[in-house]
Coordinates of C-alpha atoms and ligand atoms in Angstrom, one line a residue:
M17 CA 33.8 -41.2 -39.9
V18 CA 35.6 -40.8 -43.2
G19 CA 39.4 -41.1 -43.0
G20 CA 39.4 -41.1 -39.2
P21 CA 40.3 -43.8 -36.7
E22 CA 37.9 -46.8 -36.3
L23 CA 36.1 -46.2 -33.0
E24 CA 34.8 -49.1 -30.9
S25 CA 33.3 -47.4 -27.9
H26 CA 31.5 -44.3 -26.8
H27 CA 34.3 -43.1 -24.6
D28 CA 36.7 -43.5 -27.5
T29 CA 34.6 -40.8 -29.3
F30 CA 35.0 -38.6 -26.2
T31 CA 38.8 -39.1 -26.1
L32 CA 39.0 -38.3 -29.8
L33 CA 36.8 -35.2 -29.5
A34 CA 38.9 -34.0 -26.6
S35 CA 42.1 -34.5 -28.6
L36 CA 40.6 -32.4 -31.4
G37 CA 40.0 -29.6 -28.9
F38 CA 36.3 -30.0 -28.3
P39 CA 35.2 -29.5 -24.7
V40 CA 34.3 -32.8 -23.2
N41 CA 32.8 -33.2 -19.7
P42 CA 35.7 -34.4 -17.5
E43 CA 33.2 -36.2 -15.2
A44 CA 32.2 -38.6 -17.9
T45 CA 33.4 -42.0 -16.9
V46 CA 33.2 -45.7 -17.9
L47 CA 31.8 -48.1 -15.3
E48 CA 31.4 -51.9 -15.1
G49 CA 27.9 -53.2 -14.4
L50 CA 24.6 -51.8 -13.2
E51 CA 25.6 -51.6 -9.5
A52 CA 28.5 -49.3 -10.3
A53 CA 26.3 -47.2 -12.5
M54 CA 23.7 -46.8 -9.7
A55 CA 26.3 -46.0 -7.1
H56 CA 27.7 -43.3 -9.5
C57 CA 24.2 -41.8 -9.9
L58 CA 23.7 -41.7 -6.1
H59 CA 27.1 -40.2 -5.6
W60 CA 26.3 -37.3 -7.9
Q61 CA 22.8 -36.9 -6.4
Q62 CA 24.6 -36.0 -3.2
H63 CA 27.4 -34.0 -4.8
R64 CA 25.4 -32.2 -7.5
H65 CA 26.3 -28.8 -5.9
D66 CA 30.0 -29.5 -6.0
L67 CA 29.8 -28.7 -9.7
D68 CA 29.9 -25.1 -11.0
Y69 CA 26.7 -25.7 -13.0
E70 CA 23.2 -27.1 -12.4
I71 CA 22.4 -30.7 -13.2
D72 CA 19.1 -32.5 -12.8
G73 CA 20.4 -36.0 -13.4
I74 CA 22.9 -38.4 -15.1
V75 CA 22.8 -40.0 -18.5
I76 CA 23.9 -43.7 -18.6
K77 CA 24.9 -45.1 -22.0
V78 CA 26.0 -48.5 -23.3
D79 CA 29.7 -47.9 -24.1
D80 CA 30.2 -50.6 -26.8
L81 CA 29.3 -49.0 -30.2
A82 CA 28.6 -52.5 -31.8
L83 CA 26.2 -53.2 -28.9
Q84 CA 24.6 -49.8 -29.4
R85 CA 23.9 -50.6 -33.0
E86 CA 22.4 -54.0 -32.1
L87 CA 20.1 -52.5 -29.5
G88 CA 18.9 -49.8 -31.9
A89 CA 16.1 -47.4 -31.0
T90 CA 12.4 -47.3 -30.4
A91 CA 10.3 -44.6 -32.2
K92 CA 11.2 -42.2 -29.4
A93 CA 14.5 -42.9 -28.0
P94 CA 17.7 -45.1 -28.3
R95 CA 17.6 -48.3 -26.3
W96 CA 21.2 -47.9 -25.2
A97 CA 20.9 -44.7 -23.3
I98 CA 18.7 -43.6 -20.3
A99 CA 18.5 -40.6 -18.1
Y100 CA 18.5 -41.0 -14.3
K101 CA 16.7 -38.0 -12.9
F102 CA 17.3 -36.8 -9.4
P103 CA 14.3 -36.4 -7.1
P104 CA 13.2 -32.8 -6.4
E105 CA 15.9 -31.3 -4.3
E106 CA 15.0 -30.5 -0.7
R107 CA 16.8 -28.1 1.6
T108 CA 16.2 -26.9 5.1
T109 CA 16.0 -23.3 6.2
R110 CA 14.6 -21.1 8.9
L111 CA 11.0 -19.9 8.7
I112 CA 11.4 -16.3 9.8
E113 CA 7.8 -15.2 9.7
I114 CA 4.5 -16.0 8.2
G115 CA 3.1 -13.0 6.4
V116 CA -0.4 -12.4 4.8
S117 CA -0.8 -10.8 1.4
I118 CA -4.1 -9.3 0.2
G119 CA -5.3 -9.9 -3.4
R120 CA -7.7 -8.0 -5.6
T121 CA -10.7 -9.8 -4.3
G122 CA -9.6 -9.2 -0.7
R123 CA -8.4 -12.8 -0.4
A124 CA -5.8 -13.1 2.4
T125 CA -3.0 -15.5 1.5
P126 CA -0.5 -16.6 4.1
Y127 CA 3.1 -16.9 2.8
A128 CA 6.4 -18.1 4.4
Q129 CA 9.2 -15.6 4.7
L130 CA 12.3 -17.8 4.6
E131 CA 16.0 -17.3 5.3
P132 CA 17.2 -17.3 1.7
V133 CA 18.1 -20.8 0.6
F134 CA 19.5 -22.1 -2.7
V135 CA 17.3 -24.9 -3.9
G136 CA 16.5 -26.3 -7.4
G137 CA 18.7 -23.8 -9.2
S138 CA 17.6 -20.5 -7.6
T139 CA 17.5 -18.7 -4.2
V140 CA 14.2 -19.0 -2.5
A141 CA 13.1 -16.5 0.2
M142 CA 9.3 -16.8 0.0
A143 CA 6.8 -19.5 -0.6
T144 CA 3.0 -19.5 -0.5
L145 CA 1.2 -21.3 2.3
H146 CA -2.2 -21.0 0.6
N147 CA -4.6 -20.7 3.5
Q148 CA -5.2 -21.1 7.2
D149 CA -5.9 -24.9 6.9
Q150 CA -2.7 -25.5 5.0
V151 CA -0.6 -23.8 7.6
A152 CA -2.4 -25.8 10.4
F153 CA -2.0 -29.0 8.4
K154 CA 1.7 -28.5 7.8
D155 CA 2.0 -27.2 11.4
V156 CA 4.8 -24.8 10.4
R157 CA 5.6 -22.1 13.0
P158 CA 7.7 -19.0 12.7
G159 CA 11.1 -19.9 14.1
D160 CA 10.9 -23.5 12.8
L161 CA 13.5 -25.1 10.7
V162 CA 11.5 -26.1 7.6
I163 CA 12.0 -28.3 4.5
V164 CA 11.8 -26.4 1.3
R165 CA 11.6 -27.8 -2.3
K166 CA 10.4 -26.8 -5.7
A167 CA 7.2 -28.4 -6.8
G168 CA 7.8 -29.6 -10.4
D169 CA 11.2 -28.0 -9.9
V170 CA 9.6 -24.5 -10.4
I171 CA 7.3 -23.3 -7.6
P172 CA 8.9 -23.1 -4.1
E173 CA 7.0 -25.1 -1.5
V174 CA 7.3 -25.6 2.2
V175 CA 7.0 -29.3 2.8
G176 CA 6.9 -29.2 6.6
P177 CA 8.9 -28.5 9.8
V178 CA 11.9 -30.5 11.1
L179 CA 10.2 -31.4 14.4
S180 CA 13.4 -32.7 16.0
E181 CA 14.9 -29.2 15.6
R182 CA 11.9 -27.2 16.9
P183 CA 12.9 -24.7 19.5
E184 CA 11.2 -25.3 22.8
G185 CA 8.0 -23.4 23.5
L186 CA 7.4 -22.4 19.9
A187 CA 3.8 -21.2 19.6
P188 CA 1.6 -22.3 16.7
W189 CA 0.9 -19.5 14.2
V190 CA -2.4 -17.7 14.5
F191 CA -4.2 -16.2 11.5
P192 CA -4.3 -12.4 11.9
T193 CA -7.7 -11.1 12.8
N194 CA -7.1 -7.8 10.9
C195 CA -5.9 -7.0 7.4
P196 CA -2.2 -6.2 7.4
V197 CA -2.7 -3.5 4.8
C198 CA -5.8 -1.5 6.0
G199 CA -6.5 -2.9 9.5
H200 CA -10.1 -3.9 8.6
T201 CA -11.3 -7.2 10.2
L202 CA -10.5 -10.3 8.1
N203 CA -13.5 -12.6 7.6
R204 CA -13.6 -16.3 6.9
P205 CA -17.1 -17.4 5.9
V206 CA -18.3 -20.8 7.1
G207 CA -17.5 -23.5 4.6
E208 CA -14.8 -21.5 2.8
S209 CA -11.1 -21.9 3.1
D210 CA -10.1 -18.3 2.6
H211 CA -10.1 -15.2 4.7
R212 CA -11.0 -12.0 3.1
C213 CA -10.5 -8.3 3.8
L214 CA -14.0 -6.9 3.1
N215 CA -13.0 -3.3 3.0
L216 CA -13.6 -2.2 -0.7
R217 CA -11.2 0.7 -0.2
C218 CA -8.4 -1.5 1.1
P219 CA -5.3 -0.2 -0.7
A220 CA -4.2 -3.7 -1.5
R221 CA -7.6 -4.5 -3.1
V222 CA -7.7 -1.3 -5.0
A223 CA -4.2 -1.8 -6.5
G224 CA -5.0 -5.4 -7.2
S225 CA -8.2 -4.7 -9.0
I226 CA -6.7 -1.9 -11.1
E227 CA -3.9 -4.3 -12.1
H228 CA -6.5 -6.9 -13.0
F229 CA -8.4 -4.3 -15.1
A230 CA -5.3 -3.6 -17.1
S231 CA -4.2 -7.3 -17.4
R232 CA -4.0 -9.3 -20.6
G233 CA -7.2 -11.2 -19.9
A234 CA -9.2 -8.0 -19.4
M235 CA -8.6 -4.6 -20.9
D236 CA -5.0 -5.5 -21.9
I237 CA -3.3 -2.2 -21.3
E238 CA 0.4 -2.7 -21.9
G239 CA 2.7 -0.9 -19.5
L240 CA 0.1 -0.7 -16.7
G241 CA 1.5 -3.5 -14.5
E242 CA 1.9 -4.2 -10.8
Q243 CA 4.6 -1.7 -10.1
R244 CA 3.2 1.2 -12.1
V245 CA -0.3 0.7 -10.6
Q246 CA 1.1 0.6 -7.1
Q247 CA 3.2 3.8 -7.8
F248 CA 0.2 5.6 -9.3
C249 CA -2.0 4.6 -6.3
E250 CA 0.6 5.8 -3.8
L251 CA 0.8 9.1 -5.7
G252 CA -2.9 9.5 -5.5
L253 CA -3.4 9.3 -9.3
L254 CA -5.5 6.2 -9.2
A255 CA -8.2 5.3 -6.6
D256 CA -10.3 2.9 -8.8
V257 CA -10.4 1.6 -12.4
G258 CA -12.4 4.6 -13.5
D259 CA -9.4 6.8 -12.9
V260 CA -7.2 5.0 -15.5
Y261 CA -8.7 7.1 -18.2
S262 CA -8.1 10.4 -16.3
L263 CA -4.3 9.9 -16.2
T264 CA -2.8 12.9 -17.9
E265 CA 0.5 13.5 -19.7
T266 CA 1.3 16.3 -17.3
A267 CA 0.8 14.2 -14.2
L268 CA 2.8 11.3 -15.6
L269 CA 5.7 13.4 -16.8
D270 CA 5.9 14.8 -13.2
I271 CA 6.9 11.3 -12.0
D272 CA 10.5 10.8 -11.4
K273 CA 12.3 8.6 -14.0
F274 CA 9.2 8.3 -16.2
Q275 CA 10.4 9.0 -19.8
D276 CA 8.5 11.0 -22.5
K277 CA 8.4 7.9 -24.7
S278 CA 7.0 5.5 -22.1
V279 CA 4.4 8.1 -21.0
A280 CA 3.2 8.4 -24.6
K281 CA 3.2 4.7 -25.0
L282 CA 1.2 4.1 -21.9
L283 CA -1.4 6.8 -22.7
A284 CA -1.8 5.3 -26.2
A285 CA -2.4 1.9 -24.7
I286 CA -4.9 3.3 -22.3
D287 CA -6.7 5.2 -25.1
G288 CA -6.7 2.0 -27.3
S289 CA -8.4 0.0 -24.5
R290 CA -11.6 2.2 -24.7
T291 CA -12.8 0.1 -27.6
Q292 CA -12.2 -3.3 -26.0
P293 CA -15.2 -5.7 -26.3
L294 CA -17.8 -5.6 -23.5
A295 CA -16.9 -9.0 -22.3
R296 CA -13.3 -7.8 -21.5
L297 CA -14.7 -4.8 -19.7
L298 CA -16.9 -7.1 -17.6
V299 CA -13.8 -9.3 -16.7
G300 CA -11.9 -6.1 -15.8
L301 CA -14.6 -4.9 -13.4
N302 CA -13.4 -7.6 -11.0
I303 CA -16.9 -8.9 -10.1
R304 CA -16.5 -11.9 -7.8
H305 CA -17.2 -15.3 -9.6
L306 CA -17.5 -13.5 -13.0
A307 CA -14.7 -14.5 -15.3
G308 CA -14.1 -14.9 -19.0
A309 CA -16.9 -17.4 -19.9
G310 CA -19.6 -15.8 -17.8
S311 CA -18.7 -12.3 -19.2
Q312 CA -18.9 -13.6 -22.8
L313 CA -22.3 -15.1 -22.1
L314 CA -23.7 -11.9 -20.4
A315 CA -22.3 -9.6 -23.1
A316 CA -23.8 -11.8 -25.8
H317 CA -27.1 -12.1 -24.1
F318 CA -27.7 -8.5 -23.0
G319 CA -25.7 -6.6 -25.6
H320 CA -25.0 -3.6 -23.4
L321 CA -23.5 -2.9 -20.0
D322 CA -26.6 -0.9 -19.0
A323 CA -28.8 -3.8 -19.7
I324 CA -26.7 -6.1 -17.5
A325 CA -26.7 -3.4 -14.8
A326 CA -30.5 -3.2 -14.9
A327 CA -31.1 -6.9 -15.0
S328 CA -32.5 -8.7 -11.9
V329 CA -30.8 -11.7 -10.3
E330 CA -33.5 -13.9 -12.0
E331 CA -32.9 -12.4 -15.4
L332 CA -29.2 -12.8 -15.1
A333 CA -29.5 -16.4 -13.8
A334 CA -31.8 -17.2 -16.7
V335 CA -28.9 -16.9 -19.2
E336 CA -27.7 -20.3 -20.2
G337 CA -24.4 -21.1 -18.4
V338 CA -24.8 -18.3 -15.8
G339 CA -25.7 -19.7 -12.4
T340 CA -27.3 -18.1 -9.4
T341 CA -23.8 -17.5 -7.8
I342 CA -22.6 -15.4 -10.7
A343 CA -26.1 -13.7 -11.1
T344 CA -26.2 -12.7 -7.4
S345 CA -22.7 -11.4 -7.4
V346 CA -23.2 -9.4 -10.6
A347 CA -26.5 -7.8 -9.3
D348 CA -24.9 -7.0 -6.0
W349 CA -21.9 -5.4 -7.7
F350 CA -24.0 -3.1 -9.9
G351 CA -26.3 -2.3 -7.0
D352 CA -23.4 -0.8 -5.1
A353 CA -23.1 3.0 -5.2
T354 CA -19.3 3.0 -5.2
N355 CA -19.3 0.8 -8.3
Q356 CA -22.0 2.9 -10.0
A357 CA -19.6 5.8 -9.6
V358 CA -16.9 3.8 -11.3
I359 CA -19.3 3.0 -14.2
A360 CA -20.1 6.7 -14.5
K361 CA -16.4 7.5 -14.8
L362 CA -15.9 4.8 -17.5
R363 CA -19.0 6.1 -19.4
A364 CA -17.7 9.7 -19.3
A365 CA -14.3 8.4 -20.6
G366 CA -16.0 6.9 -23.6
V367 CA -15.2 3.3 -22.8
N368 CA -17.2 0.9 -25.0
F369 CA -20.3 -0.5 -23.2
E370 CA -21.8 -2.2 -26.2
G371 CA -21.6 -5.9 -26.8
P372 CA -22.3 -8.1 -29.8
A373 CA -25.9 -8.1 -30.9
P374 CA -28.0 -10.0 -28.3
S375 CA -27.8 -13.8 -28.5
E376 CA -25.7 -13.5 -31.7
L377 CA -22.1 -14.3 -31.3
P378 CA -19.7 -13.4 -34.1
Q379 CA -18.9 -16.7 -35.9
T380 CA -15.2 -16.1 -35.5
L381 CA -14.4 -19.8 -35.3
A382 CA -16.5 -21.1 -38.2
G383 CA -14.7 -24.1 -39.7
L384 CA -12.0 -24.2 -36.9
I385 CA -11.3 -27.0 -34.5
V386 CA -10.2 -26.1 -31.0
V387 CA -9.4 -28.7 -28.4
V388 CA -9.3 -27.8 -24.7
T389 CA -7.3 -29.7 -22.0
G390 CA -7.0 -28.9 -18.3
T391 CA -8.9 -26.3 -16.3
L392 CA -9.1 -22.7 -17.5
P393 CA -9.7 -20.1 -14.9
G394 CA -13.2 -18.8 -15.2
F395 CA -14.4 -21.6 -17.5
T396 CA -16.1 -24.9 -16.7
R397 CA -15.5 -27.6 -19.3
D398 CA -19.0 -27.0 -20.7
Q399 CA -18.5 -23.2 -20.8
A400 CA -15.2 -23.5 -22.7
E401 CA -17.0 -25.8 -25.2
A402 CA -20.0 -23.5 -25.4
A403 CA -17.7 -20.5 -26.1
I404 CA -16.1 -22.4 -29.0
K405 CA -19.3 -23.9 -30.5
G406 CA -21.2 -20.6 -30.0
R407 CA -18.8 -19.1 -32.5
G408 CA -19.2 -21.8 -35.1
G409 CA -16.2 -23.9 -34.0
K410 CA -15.9 -27.5 -33.2
S411 CA -14.4 -28.8 -29.9
P412 CA -13.6 -32.6 -30.1
A413 CA -11.9 -34.4 -27.3
S414 CA -8.7 -35.3 -29.1
V415 CA -6.0 -33.6 -31.1
S416 CA -5.5 -34.4 -34.7
K417 CA -3.7 -32.8 -37.6
K418 CA -6.8 -30.9 -38.4
T419 CA -6.8 -29.2 -35.0
T420 CA -6.5 -25.4 -35.3
A421 CA -5.2 -25.0 -31.8
L422 CA -4.9 -26.8 -28.4
V423 CA -5.9 -24.6 -25.4
V424 CA -4.0 -25.7 -22.3
G425 CA -5.2 -24.9 -18.7
A426 CA -4.1 -26.2 -15.3
E427 CA -3.4 -29.9 -15.0
P428 CA -3.6 -30.6 -18.7
G429 CA -3.5 -34.0 -20.4
A430 CA 0.2 -34.6 -21.2
S431 CA -0.6 -36.8 -24.2
K432 CA -2.6 -34.1 -25.9
I433 CA 0.3 -31.6 -25.5
T434 CA 2.7 -34.2 -26.9
K435 CA 0.4 -35.0 -29.8
A436 CA 0.0 -31.3 -30.6
T437 CA 3.7 -30.7 -30.4
E438 CA 4.3 -33.6 -32.7
L439 CA 1.8 -32.4 -35.2
G440 CA 2.8 -28.8 -35.0
V441 CA -0.6 -27.7 -33.7
P442 CA -0.3 -24.3 -31.9
V443 CA -0.7 -24.5 -28.1
L444 CA -2.5 -21.6 -26.4
D445 CA -2.9 -20.4 -22.8
L446 CA -6.0 -18.6 -21.5
A447 CA -5.0 -15.2 -22.9
G448 CA -4.3 -16.8 -26.3
F449 CA -7.7 -18.5 -26.1
M450 CA -9.5 -15.2 -25.5
V451 CA -7.8 -13.7 -28.6
L452 CA -8.8 -16.7 -30.6
L453 CA -12.4 -16.5 -29.5
E454 CA -12.5 -12.8 -30.4
T455 CA -10.6 -12.8 -33.6
G456 CA -10.6 -16.3 -35.0
T457 CA -6.9 -16.1 -35.5
V458 CA -4.3 -18.0 -33.5
P459 CA -2.1 -15.4 -31.8
A460 CA 1.7 -15.6 -32.1
P461 CA 3.3 -16.9 -28.9
P462 CA 4.4 -14.2 -26.5
G463 CA 7.9 -13.1 -27.4
G464 CA 7.7 -15.2 -30.5
T465 CA 8.9 -13.9 -33.9
S466 CA 6.3 -15.4 -36.1
Ligands
LIG13 ZN1 -7.5 -4.6 3.8

């Protein structure tokens, strides 16, 4: 520091900064030896909520500035400072009830309704319990005191019951036999972990499938999200995805609190979705087992929705990368009269049914290098690679400075992400990957300014 006092320790700098009017954390303190430092960390681990702000750990530094200089730094971090991170915070709360929610495929997912509890920086009142076996494995029962934490400090998770606190005579939870939304029998096929509501007209399934149709990975209709879809379904404006294109200005303007401007925007977004590629339409139809990769393959091979609808299971399964499971599911879907009625509505609305010329994918990725890490929903590793190579791109196993983009799925390799970040390689999620496959350009991050 030019002209200032000679400083000898880290806490001297804090004292100086405070005297100059800078805010300095009053909890910063000088301790002698490792044991005292450790005790200090454990103290704050227990008292972290006494503070008015959230902390996830403590930073311990060597105080002597001369010693700091001597220790120096590695390529990544100084050797004289280290962060002590607190373990994920756990709290106990009452499990009020176990509910079951129904998804777009009819999947019934049990979830815990909790007495609201503040954990890991936010109030948690609900946590997924995944399926029947998970509930049985954790043996959580409505009325139990349960331990709650945030997995990776983000997703709330019920760890298990506090058995010593279990009220006497508390009965184990039983999976409901009927759909809580429509009352239809819930079915769990042998060998599967999920229960399903098989009623195609189940309001929860209908709303879920329309939401999916409009989602970013499918027809990408901005403004047609969960709440709107539910509202439109309740008002009787939507009964299936075919009705999306029959929404009228008059009907929408009738809805309370729906402004002219947002009505116009939504109708424009719906109109624009008519020209989406065939593969996106296929994804949007919500055919079980058929996701992004399979849709791309079918669209490229058959070139038209009618050709896919007319194909036999054998013909569908003969497409490289499409197995019997997908083929059977697709053939069943198009064979159903209700679904045929939906297709008729979409056709009448002028929705694009045509794919790229059969077996000839556009070479959108020619000369580009796309690395994939982690699992992408709807793609096996081979399918993701095939989708890239089929469009003229390369898909090596590691990130380099020549990499165009890194696509990140679930449970990705941390080193690839670090490398990409260091090299400034764009990182994409599934939606970004779909855009890249289609257009050959790396989309701007959501909410980004570039
Ligand atoms: Zn149902």
